[in-house]
Amino acid sequence: MIHVKWDREILHFPVPPPETKLGKLRTDLAEYTHLPLGSFKLIHAGAVMKDDSTPLTAYKIRENSTIALIGGHSLPLASALAPPARPQPKMKEPPTEQSTITAIRSELDRVRTTLVPDVDALVDALTPSAATTASSPTSAPTPTSGSTPTQSFSSTAQAPHFPPHPTSASYTSKPTSSDHTRLSELLLQSLLRLDAMHLAGSDWPEARAERKAAVREVQGVLDRLDGAWSAR
């Protein structure tokens, strides 16, 4: 089966034949969800799947792949995140590679400071045993005469956390599905914003590398969130 995340639902479909085009999958999803064909985007592994004539194998869709469907019920969230419309906007300067890199870093910094702390809090709340183990005191071995004292390290590697954000969530009870959905949707919106940033072909290799690294990092946060929620 392949899994499709749509708003608060997770849909399950048989794995399509290898030669199946993206357009066929998009049409099947439109019929199943009753969404207009052009009203949603499909995201897999942090990238928006755009070319409907491309086989699904080109997007590495295989058994247990998870595809995010953004559209329909998710559109109000996208509208809320969009900047307010301005009457008679002034002409903008065309983007440069440096301005695009700045925008990519700004988006990534926003994720790190406003979303990652909340994801950390949710993951920690779902794994209380890990927190208990981490907080349990351990006695250091008593050095023998003439020996050099050694430090005692936990055998379990701890995943690095970003510094806590002042407004990050604190869970006094188990997180709810709405907590998971909210963070998942915000991370997917960040991936969409990164994908929408204009890159001038191969003339901007530095900006392209910056965006690729940013997408990989945001997708990693989303995978960690979904993994913790699935394993709860």
mmCIF file of C-alpha atoms in Angstrom:
data_model
loop_
_atom_site.group_PDB
_atom_site.id
_atom_site.type_symbol
_atom_site.label_atom_id
_atom_site.label_comp_id
_atom_site.label_asym_id
_atom_site.label_seq_id
_atom_site.Cartn_x
_atom_site.Cartn_y
_atom_site.Cartn_z
ATOM 1 C CA MET A 1 0.000 0.000 0.000
ATOM 2 C CA ILE A 2 0.932 3.670 -0.371
ATOM 3 C CA HIS A 3 -0.322 6.274 2.090
ATOM 4 C CA VAL A 4 -1.726 9.719 1.274
ATOM 5 C CA LYS A 5 -1.970 12.340 4.040
ATOM 6 C CA TRP A 6 -4.908 14.646 3.379
ATOM 7 C CA ASP A 7 -5.860 17.183 6.030
ATOM 8 C CA ARG A 8 -6.629 15.056 9.123
ATOM 9 C CA GLU A 9 -6.989 11.797 7.209
ATOM 10 C CA ILE A 10 -4.530 9.190 5.997
ATOM 11 C CA LEU A 11 -5.747 7.397 2.880
ATOM 12 C CA HIS A 12 -4.424 4.005 1.794
ATOM 13 C CA PHE A 13 -4.174 2.851 -1.816
ATOM 14 C CA PRO A 14 -2.672 -0.209 -3.514
ATOM 15 C CA VAL A 15 0.785 0.361 -4.963
ATOM 16 C CA PRO A 16 0.261 1.459 -8.591
ATOM 17 C CA PRO A 17 1.999 -0.439 -11.412
ATOM 18 C CA PRO A 18 5.517 0.920 -12.122
ATOM 19 C CA GLU A 19 4.496 2.498 -15.454
ATOM 20 C CA THR A 20 1.626 4.478 -13.883
ATOM 21 C CA LYS A 21 1.867 8.199 -14.649
ATOM 22 C CA LEU A 22 1.551 10.855 -11.958
ATOM 23 C CA GLY A 23 -1.496 12.237 -13.772
ATOM 24 C CA LYS A 24 -3.353 8.945 -13.250
ATOM 25 C CA LEU A 25 -2.690 9.015 -9.515
ATOM 26 C CA ARG A 26 -3.736 12.678 -9.359
ATOM 27 C CA THR A 27 -7.001 11.878 -11.189
ATOM 28 C CA ASP A 28 -7.739 8.931 -8.879
ATOM 29 C CA LEU A 29 -7.175 11.113 -5.817
ATOM 30 C CA ALA A 30 -9.396 13.866 -7.221
ATOM 31 C CA GLU A 31 -12.207 11.378 -7.769
ATOM 32 C CA TYR A 32 -11.808 9.843 -4.319
ATOM 33 C CA THR A 33 -11.635 13.159 -2.427
ATOM 34 C CA HIS A 34 -14.094 15.028 -4.708
ATOM 35 C CA LEU A 35 -11.548 17.838 -5.026
ATOM 36 C CA PRO A 36 -11.139 19.752 -8.305
ATOM 37 C CA LEU A 37 -8.248 18.271 -10.267
ATOM 38 C CA GLY A 38 -6.157 21.444 -10.189
ATOM 39 C CA SER A 39 -6.894 22.446 -6.598
ATOM 40 C CA PHE A 40 -4.217 20.420 -4.800
ATOM 41 C CA LYS A 41 -0.525 19.600 -4.868
ATOM 42 C CA LEU A 42 1.205 16.306 -4.151
ATOM 43 C CA ILE A 43 4.428 16.220 -2.132
ATOM 44 C CA HIS A 44 6.765 13.264 -1.672
ATOM 45 C CA ALA A 45 10.109 13.312 0.175
ATOM 46 C CA GLY A 46 9.958 17.087 0.460
ATOM 47 C CA ALA A 47 9.478 17.762 -3.267
ATOM 48 C CA VAL A 48 6.332 18.833 -5.097
ATOM 49 C CA MET A 49 5.463 16.316 -7.840
ATOM 50 C CA LYS A 50 4.531 18.472 -10.823
ATOM 51 C CA ASP A 51 4.925 16.584 -14.113
ATOM 52 C CA ASP A 52 1.782 14.498 -14.664
ATOM 53 C CA SER A 53 3.387 12.719 -17.626
ATOM 54 C CA THR A 54 6.216 11.310 -15.492
ATOM 55 C CA PRO A 55 6.001 7.690 -14.222
ATOM 56 C CA LEU A 56 5.655 7.317 -10.467
ATOM 57 C CA THR A 57 8.922 5.367 -10.396
ATOM 58 C CA ALA A 58 10.740 8.615 -11.260
ATOM 59 C CA TYR A 59 9.455 10.037 -7.967
ATOM 60 C CA LYS A 60 10.585 6.875 -6.109
ATOM 61 C CA ILE A 61 7.030 5.926 -5.137
ATOM 62 C CA ARG A 62 7.109 2.418 -3.731
ATOM 63 C CA GLU A 63 5.419 0.298 -1.074
ATOM 64 C CA ASN A 64 4.778 2.242 2.180
ATOM 65 C CA SER A 65 5.613 5.579 0.538
ATOM 66 C CA THR A 66 3.767 8.534 2.071
ATOM 67 C CA ILE A 67 2.453 11.332 -0.153
ATOM 68 C CA ALA A 68 1.110 14.604 1.245
ATOM 69 C CA LEU A 69 -1.957 16.056 -0.490
ATOM 70 C CA ILE A 70 -2.125 19.823 0.034
ATOM 71 C CA GLY A 71 -5.359 21.457 -1.054
ATOM 72 C CA GLY A 72 -9.087 21.343 -0.419
ATOM 73 C CA HIS A 73 -9.443 21.547 3.373
ATOM 74 C CA SER A 74 -5.845 22.775 3.681
ATOM 75 C CA LEU A 75 -6.383 25.846 1.503
ATOM 76 C CA PRO A 76 -7.656 28.094 4.344
ATOM 77 C CA LEU A 77 -4.416 27.450 6.217
ATOM 78 C CA ALA A 78 -2.370 28.407 3.155
ATOM 79 C CA SER A 79 -4.443 31.578 2.768
ATOM 80 C CA ALA A 80 -3.905 32.479 6.403
ATOM 81 C CA LEU A 81 -0.146 32.152 5.985
ATOM 82 C CA ALA A 82 -0.079 34.242 2.815
ATOM 83 C CA PRO A 83 0.750 37.953 3.211
ATOM 84 C CA PRO A 84 -2.256 40.301 3.043
ATOM 85 C CA ALA A 85 -3.093 41.673 -0.378
ATOM 86 C CA ARG A 86 -2.010 45.252 -0.972
ATOM 87 C CA PRO A 87 -3.840 47.619 -3.298
ATOM 88 C CA GLN A 88 -1.762 48.706 -6.290
ATOM 89 C CA PRO A 89 1.477 47.031 -5.187
ATOM 90 C CA LYS A 90 4.727 48.599 -6.275
ATOM 91 C CA MET A 91 6.847 46.844 -8.858
ATOM 92 C CA LYS A 92 9.263 44.475 -7.160
ATOM 93 C CA GLU A 93 12.893 44.213 -8.073
ATOM 94 C CA PRO A 94 13.647 40.891 -9.789
ATOM 95 C CA PRO A 95 15.116 38.387 -7.328
ATOM 96 C CA THR A 96 18.839 37.817 -7.290
ATOM 97 C CA GLU A 97 20.699 34.716 -6.171
ATOM 98 C CA GLN A 98 21.700 36.434 -2.928
ATOM 99 C CA SER A 99 18.164 37.613 -2.155
ATOM 100 C CA THR A 100 16.866 34.102 -2.839
ATOM 101 C CA ILE A 101 19.478 32.596 -0.510
ATOM 102 C CA THR A 102 18.429 35.116 2.147
ATOM 103 C CA ALA A 103 14.779 34.112 1.718
ATOM 104 C CA ILE A 104 15.668 30.398 1.969
ATOM 105 C CA ARG A 105 17.689 30.960 5.145
ATOM 106 C CA SER A 106 14.902 33.095 6.603
ATOM 107 C CA GLU A 107 12.343 30.339 6.005
ATOM 108 C CA LEU A 108 14.634 27.716 7.507
ATOM 109 C CA ASP A 109 15.314 29.930 10.535
ATOM 110 C CA ARG A 110 11.559 30.364 11.015
ATOM 111 C CA VAL A 111 11.132 26.588 11.065
ATOM 112 C CA ARG A 112 14.020 26.149 13.497
ATOM 113 C CA THR A 113 12.824 28.783 15.955
ATOM 114 C CA THR A 114 9.024 28.399 15.823
ATOM 115 C CA LEU A 115 8.290 24.806 14.750
ATOM 116 C CA VAL A 116 11.233 22.631 15.801
ATOM 117 C CA PRO A 117 10.819 23.439 19.542
ATOM 118 C CA ASP A 118 7.149 22.452 19.319
ATOM 119 C CA VAL A 119 8.063 19.237 17.491
ATOM 120 C CA ASP A 120 10.690 18.490 20.176
ATOM 121 C CA ALA A 121 8.103 19.049 22.917
ATOM 122 C CA LEU A 122 5.569 16.787 21.201
ATOM 123 C CA VAL A 123 8.118 14.025 20.582
ATOM 124 C CA ASP A 124 9.347 14.228 24.191
ATOM 125 C CA ALA A 125 5.762 14.069 25.463
ATOM 126 C CA LEU A 126 5.161 10.926 23.404
ATOM 127 C CA THR A 127 8.289 9.232 24.791
ATOM 128 C CA PRO A 128 8.177 9.770 28.586
ATOM 129 C CA SER A 129 10.334 6.697 29.200
ATOM 130 C CA ALA A 130 13.205 8.319 27.316
ATOM 131 C CA ALA A 131 12.842 11.479 29.390
ATOM 132 C CA THR A 132 12.788 9.431 32.622
ATOM 133 C CA THR A 133 15.905 7.552 31.593
ATOM 134 C CA ALA A 134 17.667 10.782 30.696
ATOM 135 C CA SER A 135 16.816 12.385 34.051
ATOM 136 C CA SER A 136 17.719 9.353 36.202
ATOM 137 C CA PRO A 137 20.967 9.949 38.079
ATOM 138 C CA THR A 138 23.827 7.603 37.320
ATOM 139 C CA SER A 139 26.662 6.982 39.691
ATOM 140 C CA ALA A 140 30.140 7.500 38.346
ATOM 141 C CA PRO A 141 32.660 4.708 38.971
ATOM 142 C CA THR A 142 34.996 5.348 41.880
ATOM 143 C CA PRO A 143 38.524 5.742 40.532
ATOM 144 C CA THR A 144 41.093 3.407 41.955
ATOM 145 C CA SER A 145 44.380 4.618 43.316
ATOM 146 C CA GLY A 146 46.647 5.922 40.607
ATOM 147 C CA SER A 147 43.999 5.751 37.936
ATOM 148 C CA THR A 148 42.604 8.660 35.939
ATOM 149 C CA PRO A 149 38.930 9.411 36.614
ATOM 150 C CA THR A 150 36.775 8.690 33.620
ATOM 151 C CA GLN A 151 33.427 10.098 32.630
ATOM 152 C CA SER A 152 30.362 7.901 32.277
ATOM 153 C CA PHE A 153 28.310 8.305 29.099
ATOM 154 C CA SER A 154 24.863 6.962 28.302
ATOM 155 C CA SER A 155 24.926 4.151 25.760
ATOM 156 C CA THR A 156 21.948 5.687 23.995
ATOM 157 C CA ALA A 157 22.767 8.613 21.687
ATOM 158 C CA GLN A 158 20.499 11.568 22.242
ATOM 159 C CA ALA A 159 19.175 13.424 19.186
ATOM 160 C CA PRO A 160 20.228 17.099 19.250
ATOM 161 C CA HIS A 161 17.523 19.607 20.059
ATOM 162 C CA PHE A 162 17.419 23.224 19.016
ATOM 163 C CA PRO A 163 17.263 25.757 21.876
ATOM 164 C CA PRO A 164 13.713 26.057 23.222
ATOM 165 C CA HIS A 165 11.591 28.830 21.803
ATOM 166 C CA PRO A 166 9.808 31.121 24.307
ATOM 167 C CA THR A 167 6.423 30.242 22.794
ATOM 168 C CA SER A 168 7.029 26.503 22.294
ATOM 169 C CA ALA A 169 4.333 24.129 23.422
ATOM 170 C CA SER A 170 4.511 22.387 26.779
ATOM 171 C CA TYR A 171 2.445 19.246 27.175
ATOM 172 C CA THR A 172 1.110 18.326 30.617
ATOM 173 C CA SER A 173 -0.744 15.373 29.052
ATOM 174 C CA LYS A 174 -0.472 13.293 25.907
ATOM 175 C CA PRO A 175 -0.534 15.398 22.708
ATOM 176 C CA THR A 176 -3.690 15.115 20.629
ATOM 177 C CA SER A 177 -4.165 14.411 16.937
ATOM 178 C CA SER A 178 -4.894 18.112 16.398
ATOM 179 C CA ASP A 179 -1.439 18.964 17.812
ATOM 180 C CA HIS A 180 0.176 16.558 15.357
ATOM 181 C CA THR A 181 -1.946 17.780 12.441
ATOM 182 C CA ARG A 182 -1.186 21.440 13.127
ATOM 183 C CA LEU A 183 2.585 20.911 13.149
ATOM 184 C CA SER A 184 2.460 18.571 10.159
ATOM 185 C CA GLU A 185 0.506 21.111 8.086
ATOM 186 C CA LEU A 186 2.817 23.989 9.040
ATOM 187 C CA LEU A 187 5.887 21.974 8.036
ATOM 188 C CA LEU A 188 4.270 21.011 4.727
ATOM 189 C CA GLN A 189 3.474 24.683 4.092
ATOM 190 C CA SER A 190 7.135 25.492 4.696
ATOM 191 C CA LEU A 191 8.139 22.861 2.122
ATOM 192 C CA LEU A 192 5.722 24.458 -0.356
ATOM 193 C CA ARG A 193 7.200 27.919 0.231
ATOM 194 C CA LEU A 194 10.714 26.587 -0.341
ATOM 195 C CA ASP A 195 9.590 24.847 -3.527
ATOM 196 C CA ALA A 196 7.966 28.051 -4.804
ATOM 197 C CA MET A 197 11.150 30.122 -4.517
ATOM 198 C CA HIS A 198 12.349 31.132 -7.967
ATOM 199 C CA LEU A 199 15.734 29.767 -9.080
ATOM 200 C CA ALA A 200 17.244 30.940 -12.356
ATOM 201 C CA GLY A 201 18.132 27.576 -13.806
ATOM 202 C CA SER A 202 21.715 26.390 -13.401
ATOM 203 C CA ASP A 203 23.011 29.953 -13.059
ATOM 204 C CA TRP A 204 22.387 29.900 -9.294
ATOM 205 C CA PRO A 205 24.173 26.770 -8.005
ATOM 206 C CA GLU A 206 24.630 28.199 -4.491
ATOM 207 C CA ALA A 207 20.923 29.025 -4.118
ATOM 208 C CA ARG A 208 19.982 25.610 -5.474
ATOM 209 C CA ALA A 209 22.259 23.894 -2.936
ATOM 210 C CA GLU A 210 20.842 26.059 -0.117
ATOM 211 C CA ARG A 211 17.269 25.144 -1.020
ATOM 212 C CA LYS A 212 18.098 21.436 -1.322
ATOM 213 C CA ALA A 213 19.682 21.441 2.141
ATOM 214 C CA ALA A 214 16.749 23.398 3.608
ATOM 215 C CA VAL A 215 14.181 21.014 2.107
ATOM 216 C CA ARG A 216 16.123 18.040 3.466
ATOM 217 C CA GLU A 217 16.214 19.542 6.965
ATOM 218 C CA VAL A 218 12.510 20.474 7.049
ATOM 219 C CA GLN A 219 11.550 17.068 5.639
ATOM 220 C CA GLY A 220 13.666 15.465 8.366
ATOM 221 C CA VAL A 221 11.736 17.358 11.052
ATOM 222 C CA LEU A 222 8.454 16.248 9.467
ATOM 223 C CA ASP A 223 9.628 12.624 9.297
ATOM 224 C CA ARG A 224 10.650 12.738 12.970
ATOM 225 C CA LEU A 225 7.253 14.152 13.913
ATOM 226 C CA ASP A 226 5.338 11.545 11.908
ATOM 227 C CA GLY A 227 7.572 8.732 13.141
ATOM 228 C CA ALA A 228 7.001 9.605 16.797
ATOM 229 C CA TRP A 229 3.273 9.926 16.237
ATOM 230 C CA SER A 230 3.057 6.576 14.428
ATOM 231 C CA ALA A 231 5.054 4.830 17.172
ATOM 232 C CA ARG A 232 3.041 6.268 20.075
#
